[in-house]
Structures are given as C-alpha cells and as structure tokens.
Short mmCIF file of C-alpha atoms in Angstrom, two decimals:
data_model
loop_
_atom_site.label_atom_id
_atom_site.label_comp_id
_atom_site.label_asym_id
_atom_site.label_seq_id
_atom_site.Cartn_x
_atom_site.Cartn_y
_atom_site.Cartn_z
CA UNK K 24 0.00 0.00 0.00
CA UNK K 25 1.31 3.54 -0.65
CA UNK K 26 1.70 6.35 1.61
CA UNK K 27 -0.94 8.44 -0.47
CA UNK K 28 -3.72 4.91 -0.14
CA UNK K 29 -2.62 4.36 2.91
CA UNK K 30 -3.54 8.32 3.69
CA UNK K 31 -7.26 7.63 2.31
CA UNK K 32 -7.37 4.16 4.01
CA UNK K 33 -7.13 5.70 7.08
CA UNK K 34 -9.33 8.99 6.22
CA UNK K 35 -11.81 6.33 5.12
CA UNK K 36 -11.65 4.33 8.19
CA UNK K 37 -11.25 6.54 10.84
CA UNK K 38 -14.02 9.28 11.54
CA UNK K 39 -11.45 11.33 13.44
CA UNK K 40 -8.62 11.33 11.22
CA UNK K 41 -9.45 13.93 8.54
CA UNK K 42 -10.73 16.38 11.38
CA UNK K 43 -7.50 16.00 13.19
CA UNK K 44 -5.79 16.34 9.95
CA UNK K 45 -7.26 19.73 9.45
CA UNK K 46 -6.93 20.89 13.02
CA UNK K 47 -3.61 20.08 12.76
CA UNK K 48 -2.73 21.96 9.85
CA UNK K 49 -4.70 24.61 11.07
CA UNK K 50 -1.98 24.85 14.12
CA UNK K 51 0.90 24.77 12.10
CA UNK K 52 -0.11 27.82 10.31
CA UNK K 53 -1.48 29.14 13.49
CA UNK K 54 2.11 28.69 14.86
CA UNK K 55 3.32 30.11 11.99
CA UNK K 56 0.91 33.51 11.74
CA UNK K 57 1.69 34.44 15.54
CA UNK K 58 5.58 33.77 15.17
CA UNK K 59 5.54 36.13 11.45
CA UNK K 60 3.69 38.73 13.60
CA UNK K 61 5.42 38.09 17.16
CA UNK K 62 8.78 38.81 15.06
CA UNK K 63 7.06 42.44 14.68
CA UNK K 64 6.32 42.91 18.21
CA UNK K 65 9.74 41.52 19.18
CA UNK K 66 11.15 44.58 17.38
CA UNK K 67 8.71 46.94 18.22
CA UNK K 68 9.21 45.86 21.95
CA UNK K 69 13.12 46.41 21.64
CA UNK K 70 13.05 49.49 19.76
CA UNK K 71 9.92 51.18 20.74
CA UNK K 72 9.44 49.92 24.29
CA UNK K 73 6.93 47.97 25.59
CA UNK K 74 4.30 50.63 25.70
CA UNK K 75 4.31 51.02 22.48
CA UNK K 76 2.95 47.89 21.26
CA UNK K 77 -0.65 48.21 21.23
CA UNK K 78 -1.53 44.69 19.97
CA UNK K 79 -0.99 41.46 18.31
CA UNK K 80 -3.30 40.07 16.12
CA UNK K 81 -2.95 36.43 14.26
CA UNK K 82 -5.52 35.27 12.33
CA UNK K 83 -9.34 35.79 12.32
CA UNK K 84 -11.98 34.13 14.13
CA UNK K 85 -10.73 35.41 17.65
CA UNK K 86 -10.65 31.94 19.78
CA UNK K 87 -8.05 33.14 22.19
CA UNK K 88 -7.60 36.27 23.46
CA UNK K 89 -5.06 37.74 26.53
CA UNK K 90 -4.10 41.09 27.06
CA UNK K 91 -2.56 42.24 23.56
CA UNK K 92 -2.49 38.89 21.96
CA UNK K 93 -5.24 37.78 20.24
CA UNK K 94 -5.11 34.33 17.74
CA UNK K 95 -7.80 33.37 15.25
CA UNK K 96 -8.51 30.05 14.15
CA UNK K 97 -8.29 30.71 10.84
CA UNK K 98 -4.56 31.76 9.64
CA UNK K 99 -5.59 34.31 6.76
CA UNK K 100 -4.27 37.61 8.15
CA UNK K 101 -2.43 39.32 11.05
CA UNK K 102 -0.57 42.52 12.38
CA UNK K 103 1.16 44.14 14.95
CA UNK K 104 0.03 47.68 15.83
CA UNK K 105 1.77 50.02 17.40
CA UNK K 106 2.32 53.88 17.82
CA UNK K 107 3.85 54.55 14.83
CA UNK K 108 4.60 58.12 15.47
CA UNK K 109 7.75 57.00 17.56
CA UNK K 110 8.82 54.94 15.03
CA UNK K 111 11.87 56.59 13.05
CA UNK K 112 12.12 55.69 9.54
CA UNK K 113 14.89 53.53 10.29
CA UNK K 114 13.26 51.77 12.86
CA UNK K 115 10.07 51.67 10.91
CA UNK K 116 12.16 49.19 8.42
CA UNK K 117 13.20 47.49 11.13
CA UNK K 118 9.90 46.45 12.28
CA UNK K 119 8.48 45.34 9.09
CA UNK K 120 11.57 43.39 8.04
CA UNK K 121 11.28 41.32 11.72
CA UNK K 122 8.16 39.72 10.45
CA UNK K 123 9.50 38.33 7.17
CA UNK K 124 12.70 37.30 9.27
CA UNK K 125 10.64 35.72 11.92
CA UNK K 126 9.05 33.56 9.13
CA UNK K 127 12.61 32.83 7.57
CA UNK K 128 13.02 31.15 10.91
CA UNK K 129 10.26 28.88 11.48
CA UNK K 130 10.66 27.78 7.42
CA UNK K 131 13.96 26.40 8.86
CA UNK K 132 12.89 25.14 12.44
CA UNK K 133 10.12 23.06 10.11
CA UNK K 134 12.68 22.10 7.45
CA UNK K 135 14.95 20.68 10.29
CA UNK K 136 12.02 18.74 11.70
CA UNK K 137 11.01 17.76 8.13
CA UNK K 138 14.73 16.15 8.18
CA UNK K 139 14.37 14.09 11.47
CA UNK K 140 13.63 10.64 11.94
CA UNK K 141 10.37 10.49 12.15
CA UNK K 142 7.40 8.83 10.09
CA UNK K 143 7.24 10.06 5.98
CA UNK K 144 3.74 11.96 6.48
CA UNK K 145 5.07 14.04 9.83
CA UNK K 146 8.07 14.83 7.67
CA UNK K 147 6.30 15.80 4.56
CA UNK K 148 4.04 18.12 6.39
CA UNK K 149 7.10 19.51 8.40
CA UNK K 150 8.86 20.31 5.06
CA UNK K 151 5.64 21.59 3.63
CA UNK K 152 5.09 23.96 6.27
CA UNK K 153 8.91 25.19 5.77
CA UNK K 154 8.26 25.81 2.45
CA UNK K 155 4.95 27.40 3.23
CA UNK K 156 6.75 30.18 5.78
CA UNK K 157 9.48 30.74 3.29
CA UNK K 158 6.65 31.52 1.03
CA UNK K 159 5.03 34.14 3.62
CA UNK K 160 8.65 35.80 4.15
CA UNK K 161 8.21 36.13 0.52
CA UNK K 162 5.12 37.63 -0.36
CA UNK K 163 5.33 40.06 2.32
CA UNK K 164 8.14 41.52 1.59
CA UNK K 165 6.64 42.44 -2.18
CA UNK K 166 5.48 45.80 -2.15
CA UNK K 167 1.76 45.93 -1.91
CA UNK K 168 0.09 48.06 0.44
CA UNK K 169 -0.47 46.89 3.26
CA UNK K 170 2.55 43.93 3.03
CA UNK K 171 5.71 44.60 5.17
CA UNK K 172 7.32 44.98 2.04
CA UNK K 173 5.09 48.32 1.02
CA UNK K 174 5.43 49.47 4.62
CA UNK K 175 9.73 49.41 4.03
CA UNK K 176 8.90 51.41 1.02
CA UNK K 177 6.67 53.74 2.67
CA UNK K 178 9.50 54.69 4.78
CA UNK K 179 11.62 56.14 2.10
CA UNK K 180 8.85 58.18 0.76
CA UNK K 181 9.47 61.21 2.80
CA UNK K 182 12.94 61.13 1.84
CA UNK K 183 11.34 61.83 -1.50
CA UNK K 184 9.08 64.70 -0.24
CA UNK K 185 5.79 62.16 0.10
CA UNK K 186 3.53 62.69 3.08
CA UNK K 187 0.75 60.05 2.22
CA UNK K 188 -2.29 61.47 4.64
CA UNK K 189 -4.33 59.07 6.30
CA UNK K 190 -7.08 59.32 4.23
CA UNK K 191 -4.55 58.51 1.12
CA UNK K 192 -2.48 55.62 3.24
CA UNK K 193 -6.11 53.79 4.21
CA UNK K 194 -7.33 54.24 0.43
CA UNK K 195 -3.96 52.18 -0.69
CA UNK K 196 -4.26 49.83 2.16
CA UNK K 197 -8.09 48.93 1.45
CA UNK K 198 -7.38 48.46 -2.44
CA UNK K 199 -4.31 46.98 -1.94
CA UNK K 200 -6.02 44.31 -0.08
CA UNK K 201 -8.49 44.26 -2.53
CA UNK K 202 -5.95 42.85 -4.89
CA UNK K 203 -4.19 40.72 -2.89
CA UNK K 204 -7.52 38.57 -2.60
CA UNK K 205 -8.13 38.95 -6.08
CA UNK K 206 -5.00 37.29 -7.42
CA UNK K 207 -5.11 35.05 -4.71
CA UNK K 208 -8.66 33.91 -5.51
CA UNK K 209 -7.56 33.69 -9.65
CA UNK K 210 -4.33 32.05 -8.40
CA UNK K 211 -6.62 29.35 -6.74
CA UNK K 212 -9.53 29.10 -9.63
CA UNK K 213 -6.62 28.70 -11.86
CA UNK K 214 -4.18 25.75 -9.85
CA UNK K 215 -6.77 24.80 -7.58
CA UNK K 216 -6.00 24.04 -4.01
CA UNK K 217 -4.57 20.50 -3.90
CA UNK K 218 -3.32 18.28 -6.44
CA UNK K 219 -2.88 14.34 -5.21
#
C-alpha cells in the first residue's frame, strides 16, 4: 500500500482522522501567523518599548484572546500595531523586516524537523510547512500596500518629499487588499488548491 492509499485508508476508516488532519494543519499555520507577527512585536518591543505595542493580532476568528495577543482560528491575516509616530524611519524598516525574518526562521525550524527521523507523512508536512513560511517571508516583503514589504517602502517616501495622509495611506491599504484577494482567488480558480 502507498503512503498516499494508505492516507485515504485511514481517512476512510477513521471518523477522526481527517478532522485531526485539518486541526492540525490549522496549528501549524497558526504557529506560523503568531511567530511572522510576534517577530514584529519583538522589534517593536526592543526598539519602541513595551508601551508602544498596542496589539498582536494572528488570524481571524478570535478563539483566544489575553491582554494584547489575540489568535484566530483561521490563519488568513495578522498585524502588529503600534504607535507609529515614535517609530523613526529607520526603525520603521526594522519592524516590518522582523516579520519576514521571523518567518525565515520557522521555514527552517520546520525544514529541520522535516529532516528528522520520524514517520514520511510528519516529515512531509514539516517540510511543507517550511516551504509554506518561506513563502510568507516572501510575499510580504513584495510591495503591496499593506505587506511589510510596502510598509519598508513607505519609509523612504518622505525622503522623496511624500507625506501620504491618512485618508490617502487607508485608500492604498483597502485596495491593496483588494488585490491581494483577487489574485489570490484567480491564483486558486486557476491551480486549484490540492493536487494528489
């Protein structure tokens, strides 16, 4: 029997086993969301002080929720705000680069699990979920409002004489977002969302 049949057997004969699956999965990226978005705080923390970290948000669909932390169940999106007034340009890079490096690091704590010995499936879902945190390093740091990678960018702007008001900053943030979930949705209808 192969590991894929052996995979269904086991969905097939075990109520439990594709809810655990997905629960399980779920964590991982859970684990992953807070650690991108604790990097953020980490540096905020360090730079900023600890007042100025307002909160930390990972994921929506709050299920858990303790002084400034807050984790959804579902991994889809996450921040960490803080009072960006004290936040010099400088440090303002700073911050949004700790996320992306954050997520550098769990693609390799995964990858080194992925590379213990343990059973094939543990290992394959290890290395997938390396590969999956490389890929969020990645994508945020490509500038589209509001990805860590646009908020880098929109440090240099006043070097260049741009004040973005709020009114302007929110307008690029909301349609920004509107095309991240565009492409991501024609990504999706295009590749689907698993191929066995």
């Amino acid at each position: 029997m192969t590991q894929q049949s052996a995979f269904l057997h086991a969905l097939h004969t075990d109520p439990w086993a594709f809810p655990f699956a997905v629960l399980f999965v779920l964590l991982l990226f859970d684990l992953s969301m807070l650690a991108h978005e604790l990097g953020h705080a980490w540096a905020i923390r360090k730079l900023l002080g600890d007042d100025a970290l307002l909160e930390v948000k990972a994921g929506i669909g709050v299920f858990y929720r303790r002084g400034r932390l807050s984790l959804g169940i579902l991994p889809i999106w996450g921040y960490a705000r803080f009072t960006e007034s004290l936040a010099s340009p400088m440090q303002w890079r700073i911050i949004f680069l700790a996320g992306p490096v954050a997520s550098v690091f769990m693609g390799g704590v995964f990858s080194t699990l992925a590379m213990l010995p343990i059973p094939d499936n543990w290992a394959q879902a290890f290395l997938i979920m390396g590969i999956a945190n490389y890929a969020l390093a990645a994508v945020n740091l490509i500038p589209i409002p509001p990805l860590d990678g646009w908020k880098i960018v929109e440090s240099y702007l006043p070097a260049f004489g741009i004040q973005l008001k709020p009114t302007q900053r929110a307008w690029l943030y909301r349609w920004g977002m509107v095309f991240i979930i565009v492409v991501s949705a024609l990504f999706l209808l295009e590749n689907g969302v698993y191929h066995g």
